[in-house]
Coordinates of C-alpha atoms in Angstrom, one line a residue:
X7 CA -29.3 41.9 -4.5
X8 CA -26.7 40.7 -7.0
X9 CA -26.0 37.3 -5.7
X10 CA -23.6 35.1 -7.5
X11 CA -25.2 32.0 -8.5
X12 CA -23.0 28.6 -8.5
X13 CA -24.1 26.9 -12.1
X14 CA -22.1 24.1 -11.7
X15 CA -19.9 22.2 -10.0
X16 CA -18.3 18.4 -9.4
X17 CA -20.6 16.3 -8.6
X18 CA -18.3 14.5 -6.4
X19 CA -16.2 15.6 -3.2
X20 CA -13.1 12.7 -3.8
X21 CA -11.8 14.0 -7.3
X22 CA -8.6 12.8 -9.4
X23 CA -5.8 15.5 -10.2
X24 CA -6.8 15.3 -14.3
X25 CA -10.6 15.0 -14.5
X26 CA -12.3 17.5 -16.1
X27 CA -13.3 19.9 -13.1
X28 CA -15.7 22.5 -14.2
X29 CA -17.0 25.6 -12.4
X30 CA -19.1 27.9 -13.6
X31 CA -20.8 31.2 -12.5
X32 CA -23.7 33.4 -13.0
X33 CA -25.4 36.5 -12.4
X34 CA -28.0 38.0 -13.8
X35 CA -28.6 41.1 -11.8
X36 CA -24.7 42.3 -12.2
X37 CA -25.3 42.4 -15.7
X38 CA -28.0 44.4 -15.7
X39 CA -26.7 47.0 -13.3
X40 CA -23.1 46.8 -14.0
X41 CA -20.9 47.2 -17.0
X42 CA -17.3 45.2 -17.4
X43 CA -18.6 42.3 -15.6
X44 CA -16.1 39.7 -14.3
X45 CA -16.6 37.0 -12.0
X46 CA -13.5 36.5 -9.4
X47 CA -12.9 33.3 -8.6
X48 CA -10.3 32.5 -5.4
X49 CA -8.9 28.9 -5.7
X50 CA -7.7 27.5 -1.7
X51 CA -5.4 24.5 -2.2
X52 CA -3.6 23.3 1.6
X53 CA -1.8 20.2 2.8
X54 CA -3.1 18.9 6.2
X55 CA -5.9 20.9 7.4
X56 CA -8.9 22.1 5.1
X57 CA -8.1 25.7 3.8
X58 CA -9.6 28.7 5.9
X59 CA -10.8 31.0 3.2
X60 CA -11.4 33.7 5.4
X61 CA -7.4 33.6 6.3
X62 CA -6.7 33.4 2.8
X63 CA -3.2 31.6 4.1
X64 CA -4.2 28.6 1.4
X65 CA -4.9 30.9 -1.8
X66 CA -3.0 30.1 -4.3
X67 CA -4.8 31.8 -7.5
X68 CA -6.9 34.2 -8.6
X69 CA -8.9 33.8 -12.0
X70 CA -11.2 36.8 -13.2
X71 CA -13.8 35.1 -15.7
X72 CA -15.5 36.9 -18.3
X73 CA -19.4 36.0 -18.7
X74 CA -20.2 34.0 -22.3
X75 CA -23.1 34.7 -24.3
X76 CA -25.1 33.1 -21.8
X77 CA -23.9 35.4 -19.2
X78 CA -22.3 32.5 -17.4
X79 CA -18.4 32.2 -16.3
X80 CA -16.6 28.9 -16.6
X81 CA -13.3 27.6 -16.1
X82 CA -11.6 23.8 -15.8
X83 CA -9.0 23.6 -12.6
X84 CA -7.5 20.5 -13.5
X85 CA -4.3 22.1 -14.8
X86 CA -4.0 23.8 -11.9
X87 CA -4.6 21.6 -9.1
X88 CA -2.5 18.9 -10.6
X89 CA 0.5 20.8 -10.1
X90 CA -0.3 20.5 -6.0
X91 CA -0.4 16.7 -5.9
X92 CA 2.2 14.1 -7.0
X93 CA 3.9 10.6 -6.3
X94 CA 4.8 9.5 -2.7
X95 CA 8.6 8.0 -2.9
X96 CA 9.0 8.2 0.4
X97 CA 7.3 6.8 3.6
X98 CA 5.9 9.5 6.3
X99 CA 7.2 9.7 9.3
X100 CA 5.8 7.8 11.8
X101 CA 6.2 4.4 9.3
X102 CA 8.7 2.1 10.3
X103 CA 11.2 -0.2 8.3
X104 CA 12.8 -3.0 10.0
X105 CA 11.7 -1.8 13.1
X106 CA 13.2 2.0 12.7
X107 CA 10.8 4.7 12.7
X108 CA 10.9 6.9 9.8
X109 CA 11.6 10.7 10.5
X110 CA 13.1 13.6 8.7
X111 CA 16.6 12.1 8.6
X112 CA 16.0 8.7 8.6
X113 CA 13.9 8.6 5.7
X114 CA 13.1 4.9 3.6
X115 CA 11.2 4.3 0.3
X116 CA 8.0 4.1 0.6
X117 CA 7.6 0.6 -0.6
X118 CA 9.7 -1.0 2.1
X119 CA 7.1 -0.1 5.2
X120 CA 6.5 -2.5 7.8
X121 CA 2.8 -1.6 8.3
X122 CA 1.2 1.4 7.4
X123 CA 2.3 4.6 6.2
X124 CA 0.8 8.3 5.6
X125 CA 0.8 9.9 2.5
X126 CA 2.5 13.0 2.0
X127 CA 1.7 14.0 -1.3
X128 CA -0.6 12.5 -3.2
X129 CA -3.8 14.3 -1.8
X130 CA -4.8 18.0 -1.6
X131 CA -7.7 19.9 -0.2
X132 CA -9.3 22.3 -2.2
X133 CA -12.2 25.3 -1.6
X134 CA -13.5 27.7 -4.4
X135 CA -14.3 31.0 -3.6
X136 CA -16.4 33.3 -6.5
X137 CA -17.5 37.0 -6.0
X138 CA -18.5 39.4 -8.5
X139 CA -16.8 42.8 -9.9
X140 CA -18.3 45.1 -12.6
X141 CA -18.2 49.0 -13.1
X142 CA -20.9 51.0 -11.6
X143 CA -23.0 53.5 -12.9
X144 CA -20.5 56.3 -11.7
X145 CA -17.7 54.2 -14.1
X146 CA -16.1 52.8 -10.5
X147 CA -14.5 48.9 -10.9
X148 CA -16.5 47.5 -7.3
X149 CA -16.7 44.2 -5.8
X150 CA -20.6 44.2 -6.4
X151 CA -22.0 44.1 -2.6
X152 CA -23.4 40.5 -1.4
X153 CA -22.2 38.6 -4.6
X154 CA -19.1 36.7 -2.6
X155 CA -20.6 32.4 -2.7
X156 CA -18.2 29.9 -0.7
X157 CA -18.8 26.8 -2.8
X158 CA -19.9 24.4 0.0
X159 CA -18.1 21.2 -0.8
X160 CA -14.5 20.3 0.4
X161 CA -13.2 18.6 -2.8
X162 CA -10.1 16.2 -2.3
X163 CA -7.7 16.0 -4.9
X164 CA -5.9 13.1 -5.2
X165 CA -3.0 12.3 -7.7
X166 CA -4.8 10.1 -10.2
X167 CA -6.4 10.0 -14.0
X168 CA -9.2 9.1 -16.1
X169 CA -9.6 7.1 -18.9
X170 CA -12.1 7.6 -21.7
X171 CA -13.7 4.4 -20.5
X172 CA -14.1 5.5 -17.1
X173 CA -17.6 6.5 -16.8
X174 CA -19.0 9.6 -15.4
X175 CA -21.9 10.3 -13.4
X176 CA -24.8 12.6 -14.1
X177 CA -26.4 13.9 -11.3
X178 CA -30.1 13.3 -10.9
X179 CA -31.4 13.5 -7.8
X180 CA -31.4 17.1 -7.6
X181 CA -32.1 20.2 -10.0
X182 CA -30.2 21.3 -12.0
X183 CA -28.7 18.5 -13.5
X184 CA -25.2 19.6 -15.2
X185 CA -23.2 18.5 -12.6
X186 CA -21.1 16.0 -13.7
X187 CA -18.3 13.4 -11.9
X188 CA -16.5 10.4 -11.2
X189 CA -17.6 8.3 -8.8
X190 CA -15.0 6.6 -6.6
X191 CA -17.2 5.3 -4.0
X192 CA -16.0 1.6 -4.9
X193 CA -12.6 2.9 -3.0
X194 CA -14.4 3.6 0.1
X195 CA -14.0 0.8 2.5
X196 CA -17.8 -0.2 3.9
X197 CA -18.5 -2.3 6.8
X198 CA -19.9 -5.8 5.4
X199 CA -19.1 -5.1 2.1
X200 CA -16.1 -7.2 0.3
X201 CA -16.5 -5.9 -2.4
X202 CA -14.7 -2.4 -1.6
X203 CA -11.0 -1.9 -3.6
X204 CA -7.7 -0.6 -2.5
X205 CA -6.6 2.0 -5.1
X206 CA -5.4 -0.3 -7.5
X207 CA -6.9 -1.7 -10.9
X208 CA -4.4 -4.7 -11.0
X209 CA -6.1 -8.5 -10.2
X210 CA -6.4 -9.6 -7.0
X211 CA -4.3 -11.5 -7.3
X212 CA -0.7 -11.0 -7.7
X213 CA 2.8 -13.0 -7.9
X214 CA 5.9 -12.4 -5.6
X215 CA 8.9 -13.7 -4.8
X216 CA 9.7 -14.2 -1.2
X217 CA 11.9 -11.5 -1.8
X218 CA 9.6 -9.1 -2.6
X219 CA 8.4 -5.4 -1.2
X220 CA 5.3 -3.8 -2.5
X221 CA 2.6 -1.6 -0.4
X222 CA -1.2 -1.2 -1.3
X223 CA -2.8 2.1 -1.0
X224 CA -6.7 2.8 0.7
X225 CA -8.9 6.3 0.9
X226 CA -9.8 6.8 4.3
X227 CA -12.9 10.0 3.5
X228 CA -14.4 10.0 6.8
X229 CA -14.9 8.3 10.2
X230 CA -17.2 5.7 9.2
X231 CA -14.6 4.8 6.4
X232 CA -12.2 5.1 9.2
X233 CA -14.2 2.5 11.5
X234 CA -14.9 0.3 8.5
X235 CA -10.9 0.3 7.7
X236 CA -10.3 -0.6 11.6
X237 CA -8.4 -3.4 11.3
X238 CA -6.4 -5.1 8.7
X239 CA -5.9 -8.6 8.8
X240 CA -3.1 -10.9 6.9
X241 CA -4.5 -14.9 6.7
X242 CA -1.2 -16.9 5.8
X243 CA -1.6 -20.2 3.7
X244 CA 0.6 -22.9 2.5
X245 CA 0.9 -24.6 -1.0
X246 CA -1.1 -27.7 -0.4
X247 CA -3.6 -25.2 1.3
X248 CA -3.1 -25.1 5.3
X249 CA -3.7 -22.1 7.4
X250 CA -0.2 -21.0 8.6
X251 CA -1.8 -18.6 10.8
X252 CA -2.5 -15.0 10.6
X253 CA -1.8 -11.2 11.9
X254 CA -4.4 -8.5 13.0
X255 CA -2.9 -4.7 12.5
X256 CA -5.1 -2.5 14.3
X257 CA -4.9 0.7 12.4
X258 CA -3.3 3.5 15.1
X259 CA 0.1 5.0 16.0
X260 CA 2.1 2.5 17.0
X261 CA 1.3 0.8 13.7
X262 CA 2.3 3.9 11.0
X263 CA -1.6 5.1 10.8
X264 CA -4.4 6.9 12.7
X265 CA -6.4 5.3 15.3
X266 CA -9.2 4.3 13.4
X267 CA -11.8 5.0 16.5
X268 CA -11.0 8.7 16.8
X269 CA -12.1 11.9 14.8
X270 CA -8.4 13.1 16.0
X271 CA -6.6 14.1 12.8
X272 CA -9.5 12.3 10.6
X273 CA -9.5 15.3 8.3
X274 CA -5.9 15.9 7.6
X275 CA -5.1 15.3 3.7
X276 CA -2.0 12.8 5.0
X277 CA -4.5 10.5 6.8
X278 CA -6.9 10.6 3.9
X279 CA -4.9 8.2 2.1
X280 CA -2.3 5.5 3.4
X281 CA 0.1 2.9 2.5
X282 CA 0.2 -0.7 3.8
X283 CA 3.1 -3.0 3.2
X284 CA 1.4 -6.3 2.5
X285 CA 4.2 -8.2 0.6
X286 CA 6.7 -10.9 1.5
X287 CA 9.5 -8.8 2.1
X288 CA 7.9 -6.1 3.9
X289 CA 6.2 -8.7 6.3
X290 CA 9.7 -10.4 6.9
X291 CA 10.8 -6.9 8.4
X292 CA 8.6 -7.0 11.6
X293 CA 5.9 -10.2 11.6
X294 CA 7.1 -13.1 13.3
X295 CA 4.7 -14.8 12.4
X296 CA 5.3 -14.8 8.8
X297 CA 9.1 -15.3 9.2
X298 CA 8.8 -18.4 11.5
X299 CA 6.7 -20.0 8.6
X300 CA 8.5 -18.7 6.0
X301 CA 12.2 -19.6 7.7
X302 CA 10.6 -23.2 8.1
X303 CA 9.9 -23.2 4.3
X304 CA 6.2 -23.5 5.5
X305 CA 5.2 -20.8 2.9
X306 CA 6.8 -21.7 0.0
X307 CA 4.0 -21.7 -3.4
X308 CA 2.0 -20.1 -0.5
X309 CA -0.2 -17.3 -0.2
X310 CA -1.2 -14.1 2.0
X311 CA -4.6 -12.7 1.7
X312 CA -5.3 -9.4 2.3
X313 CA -8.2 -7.5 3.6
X314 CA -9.8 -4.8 6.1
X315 CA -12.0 -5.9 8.8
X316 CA -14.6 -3.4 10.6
X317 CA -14.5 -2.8 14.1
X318 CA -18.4 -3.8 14.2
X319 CA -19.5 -6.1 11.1
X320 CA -17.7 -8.4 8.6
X321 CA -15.4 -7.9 5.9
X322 CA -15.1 -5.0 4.7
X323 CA -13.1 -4.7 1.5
X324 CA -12.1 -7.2 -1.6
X325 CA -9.6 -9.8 -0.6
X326 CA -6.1 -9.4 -2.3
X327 CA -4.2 -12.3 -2.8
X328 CA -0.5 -12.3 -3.0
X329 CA 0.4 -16.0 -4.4
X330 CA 4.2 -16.5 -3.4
X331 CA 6.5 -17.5 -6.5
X332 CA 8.4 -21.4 -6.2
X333 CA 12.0 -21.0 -6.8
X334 CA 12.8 -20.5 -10.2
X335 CA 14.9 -23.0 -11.3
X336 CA 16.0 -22.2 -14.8
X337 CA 18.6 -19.7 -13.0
X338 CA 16.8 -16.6 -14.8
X339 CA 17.2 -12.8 -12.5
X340 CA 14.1 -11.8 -11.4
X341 CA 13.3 -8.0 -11.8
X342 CA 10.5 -6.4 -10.0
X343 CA 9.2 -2.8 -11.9
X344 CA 6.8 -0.5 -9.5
X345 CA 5.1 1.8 -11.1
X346 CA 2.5 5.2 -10.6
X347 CA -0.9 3.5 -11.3
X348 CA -4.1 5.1 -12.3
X349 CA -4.8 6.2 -9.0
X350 CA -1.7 7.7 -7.9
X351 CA -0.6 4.8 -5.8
X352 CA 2.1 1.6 -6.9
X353 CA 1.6 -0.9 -8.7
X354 CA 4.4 -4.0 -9.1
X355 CA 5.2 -7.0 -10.8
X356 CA 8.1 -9.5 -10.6
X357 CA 9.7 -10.6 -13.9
X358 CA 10.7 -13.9 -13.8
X359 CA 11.7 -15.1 -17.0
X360 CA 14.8 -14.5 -19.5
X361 CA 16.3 -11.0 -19.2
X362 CA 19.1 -9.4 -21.3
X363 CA 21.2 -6.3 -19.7
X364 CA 23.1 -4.2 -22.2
X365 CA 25.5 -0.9 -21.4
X366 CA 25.6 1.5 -23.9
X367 CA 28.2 3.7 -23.7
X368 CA 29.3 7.2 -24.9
X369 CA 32.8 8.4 -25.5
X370 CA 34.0 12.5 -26.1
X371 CA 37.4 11.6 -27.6
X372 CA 40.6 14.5 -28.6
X373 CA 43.8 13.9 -30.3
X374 CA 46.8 13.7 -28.7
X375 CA 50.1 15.0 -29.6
X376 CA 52.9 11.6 -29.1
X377 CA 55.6 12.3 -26.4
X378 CA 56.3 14.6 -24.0
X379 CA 56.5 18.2 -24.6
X380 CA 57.0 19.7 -21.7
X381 CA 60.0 18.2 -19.7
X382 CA 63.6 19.8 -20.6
X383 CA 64.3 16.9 -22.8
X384 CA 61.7 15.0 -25.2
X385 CA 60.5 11.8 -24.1
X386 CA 58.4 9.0 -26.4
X387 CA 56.2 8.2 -24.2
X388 CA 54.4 5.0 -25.7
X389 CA 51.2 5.8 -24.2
X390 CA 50.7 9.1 -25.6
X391 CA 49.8 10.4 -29.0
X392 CA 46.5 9.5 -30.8
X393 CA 43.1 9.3 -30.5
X394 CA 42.0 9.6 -26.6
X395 CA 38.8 9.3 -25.0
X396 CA 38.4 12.5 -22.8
X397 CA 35.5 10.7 -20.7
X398 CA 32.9 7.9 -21.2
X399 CA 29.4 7.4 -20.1
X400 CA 27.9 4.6 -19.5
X401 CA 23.8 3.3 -19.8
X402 CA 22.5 0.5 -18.9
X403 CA 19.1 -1.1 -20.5
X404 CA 17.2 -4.5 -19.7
X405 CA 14.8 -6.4 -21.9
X406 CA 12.7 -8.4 -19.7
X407 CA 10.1 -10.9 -20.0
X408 CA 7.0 -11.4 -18.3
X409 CA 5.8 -15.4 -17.8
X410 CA 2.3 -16.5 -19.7
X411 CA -0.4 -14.2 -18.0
X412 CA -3.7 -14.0 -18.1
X413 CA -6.2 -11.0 -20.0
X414 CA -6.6 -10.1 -16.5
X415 CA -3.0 -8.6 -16.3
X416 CA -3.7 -6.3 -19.5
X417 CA -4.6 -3.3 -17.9
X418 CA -1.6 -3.3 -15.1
X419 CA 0.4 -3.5 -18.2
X420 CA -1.4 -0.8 -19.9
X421 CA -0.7 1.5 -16.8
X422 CA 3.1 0.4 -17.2
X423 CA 3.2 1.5 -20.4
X424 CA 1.9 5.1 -19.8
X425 CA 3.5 5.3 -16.4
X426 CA 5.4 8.7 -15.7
X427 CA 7.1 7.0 -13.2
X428 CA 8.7 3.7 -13.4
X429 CA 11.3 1.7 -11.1
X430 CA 13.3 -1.3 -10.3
X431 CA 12.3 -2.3 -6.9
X432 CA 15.4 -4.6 -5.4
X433 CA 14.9 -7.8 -3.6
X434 CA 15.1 -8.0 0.9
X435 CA 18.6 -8.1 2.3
X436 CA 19.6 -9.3 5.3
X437 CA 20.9 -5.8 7.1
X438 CA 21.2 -5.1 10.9
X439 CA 21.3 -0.7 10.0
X440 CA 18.9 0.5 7.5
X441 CA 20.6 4.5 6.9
X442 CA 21.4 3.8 3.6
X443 CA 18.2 2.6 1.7
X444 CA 17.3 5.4 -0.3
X445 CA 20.0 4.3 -3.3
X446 CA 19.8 0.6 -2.0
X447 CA 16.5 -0.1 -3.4
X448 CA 14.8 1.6 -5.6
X449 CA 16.6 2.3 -9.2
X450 CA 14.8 4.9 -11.5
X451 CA 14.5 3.5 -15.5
X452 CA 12.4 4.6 -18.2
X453 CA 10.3 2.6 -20.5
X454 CA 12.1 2.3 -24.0
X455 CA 9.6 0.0 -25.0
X456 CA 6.8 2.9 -27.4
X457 CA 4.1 0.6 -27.7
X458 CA 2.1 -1.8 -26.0
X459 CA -0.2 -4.4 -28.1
X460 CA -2.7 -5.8 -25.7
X461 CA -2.9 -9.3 -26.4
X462 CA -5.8 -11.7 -25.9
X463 CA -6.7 -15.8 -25.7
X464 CA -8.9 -15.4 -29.0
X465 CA -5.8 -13.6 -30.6
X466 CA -2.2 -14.9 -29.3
X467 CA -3.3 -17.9 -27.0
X468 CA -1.1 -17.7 -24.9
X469 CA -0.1 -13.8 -23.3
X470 CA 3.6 -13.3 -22.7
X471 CA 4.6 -10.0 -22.7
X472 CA 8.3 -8.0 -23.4
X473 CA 9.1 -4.9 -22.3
X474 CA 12.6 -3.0 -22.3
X475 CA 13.9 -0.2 -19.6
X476 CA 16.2 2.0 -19.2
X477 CA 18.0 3.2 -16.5
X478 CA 17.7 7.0 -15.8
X479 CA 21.3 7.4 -14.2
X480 CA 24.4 7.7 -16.4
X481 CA 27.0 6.3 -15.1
X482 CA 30.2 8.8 -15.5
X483 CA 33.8 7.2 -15.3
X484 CA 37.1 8.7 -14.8
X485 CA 37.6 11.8 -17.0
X486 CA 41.5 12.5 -18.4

């Protein structure tokens, strides 16, 4: 029988959107009894629910490989499947901010959340389905009988990148050993193990203004990730160093998420990975807690600490620290950028020091005859006649200035810099109604600044960085 052999494959089930992801194909027997070989390869891609590829409802390709001189048939998906996955602007519904509950009408940034969020677009399932077609012996094209291979994993593609540096894995515990990958089982929160990220390569620890919003994003694979992720848990601290008390969020409904001790829903792309909103801002929506301490001036040079807690065991992920910002009292604006990390989550960071806003603006101007010309009599109008401006546009740009950070910080700023997706994040406002925040708070820019230096202690001494935006909105005044 002609059965189609599966050469290669990812090594690894949890995948990023631009990796390398290779699949190749042989078999042997076709090519000896069949002419014209091809090997047909079905790609299932779906949103919620792992695709059924004997429905076929999730097929979104076909690719028909030709054997190479080694009678094998490859092809790389990563172009493809990064066309299924992309940023998450907006919180799912089911979130909350300020207490309202985020539906398909009332919809809010996703960096303002109270608790917890779903995503809704930055993970994918995907299935690969190869069979093989030749010509037979009476010259008849034929899907070659018995050749059709499911390829057993259900990958998960998620809306990230590698770098060069990232290393990948060989696999060696099996034969054959081609299969190549990434291995993101650092993001996969363990029971007793604090040493598990959130999707993020920034420090752990991070500076806000009291003011600030700002979520953190978590992979939730499987149940046991799901058990270890039960419970998050918020410790509040003063500046001298005094526990201010703390909040427990039990990941369920109620809360934005999935209940962490049911397989209900556990394998639905949304649930797979989730937003929490761990800054100051977002905890001043909903945690009294927080706001009692904070309206006291309690939690002023403060912290929060941040971390997951098991349902059986101890900490179960790396504590990140949000250190809370004294008032500035130079008088400088503080800007906060988010920005698409590696990992296809946010990443943020408040600029606290001297900033310089400039508008640029744009004219299309005409020449205009003086007078009037078309009233029974003629008029001299003084304001007519001369060079006019038809309309003008308007841009506005800001140089901004980090304050002296550490080496640490270097590789959030690299990820700035080569950000697709950059914005200004606005500061907490006292509103009763919440219907208008999707132009409230978040401002699209681009980065104007080309380059980014990475500077060290051996080099510069001390690291202060500048970077210049743009805004991506023109604004368009009155046209004559």
């Amino acid at each position: 029988m002609a059965v189609t052999t599966l050469v290669q494959a990812p090594l690894y089930e949890t995948l990023v959107a631009s990796q390398e992801i290779i699949f190749a194909f042989s078999n042997d027997p076709a090519l000896v009894s069949h002419t014209r070989v091809k090997f047909v390869v079905d790609v299932h891609i779906s949103q919620g629910s792992p695709p059924n590829v004997n429905a076929g409802t999730d097929k979104i390709a076909t690719f028909k490989l030709t054997p190479n001189n080694s009678g094998v048939g490859m092809i790389d998906l990563s172009s493809i499947v990064e066309d299924y996955v992309s940023a998450d602007n907006l919180a799912a519904n089911g979130s909350k901010f300020k207490g309202d509950t985020t539906t398909d009408t009332l919809n809010h940034p996703i960096h303002l959340i109270d608790q917890f969020s779903f995503s809704t677009n930055s993970a994918r399932y995907m299935r690969v389905v190869c069979k093989t077609e030749g010509f037979n012996s009476s010259g008849v094209q034929e899907i070659i009988t018995g050749s059709t291979i499911n390829v057993a994993p259900l990958y998960l593609i998620t809306n990230g990148y590698l770098k060069d540096t990232d290393e990948l894995q060989n696999r060696t515990t099996a034969a054959p050993d081609n299969w190549f990958g990434y291995n993101m089982n650092r993001f996969f929160i363990t029971a007793s193990d604090a040493t598990k990220k959130f999707l993020t390569n920034a420090p752990s620890v991070q500076y806000a203004n009291p003011d600030d919003y700002g979520t953190i994003a978590f992979l939730v694979r499987n149940f046991t990730v799901s058990q270890a992720a039960a419970f998050l848990r918020l410790d509040y601290t003063d500046s001298s160093g005094g526990s201010q008390g703390f909040d427990l969020i039990t990941r369920e409904a109620a809360t934005g998420s999935s209940f962490w001790g049911s397989n209900l829903g556990i394998d639905e792309t949304e649930n797979q990975l989730q937003f929490f909103g761990c800054f100051p801002a977002n905890l001043r929506n909903w945690s009294s807690t927080f706001k009692t301490k904070y309206d006291a001036g309690l939690m002023d040079g403060g912290k929060i600490e941040v971390y997951f807690i098991p349902y059986i065991g101890t900490q179960s992920s790396r504590t990140y620290t949000i250190q809370l910002n004294c008032p500035n009292t130079k008088g400088y604006e503080s800007i906060r950028l988010c920005w698409l990390n590696q990992w296809g989550a946010w990443d943020y960071y408040t600029f606290t020091q001297k900033s310089i806003r400039k508008i640029s603006t744009k004219a299309t101007t005409y020449d205009q005859l003086k007078g009037n010309w078309s009233s029974p009599y003629y008029n001299a109008n003084g304001f007519k006649g001369g060079k006019k401006t038809f309309r003008k546009n308007a841009t506005e740009s800001i140089t901004m200035n980090t304050d002296f950070v550490s080496e640490d910080d270097n590789v959030m700023f690299e990820e700035l810099a080569n950000s697709p997706e950059v914005y200004i994040l606005r500061e907490f406002q006292q509103r009763t109604y919440n219907t208008d925040t999707l132009n409230r708070y978040v401002t699209p820019v681009t980065l104007k600044s080309s380059s980014f230096t990475k500077k060290t202690i051996a080099n510069d001494k001390l690291i202060q960085y500048t970077f210049e935006v743009e805004k991506s909105r023109t604004l368009r005044t009155q046209s004559i």
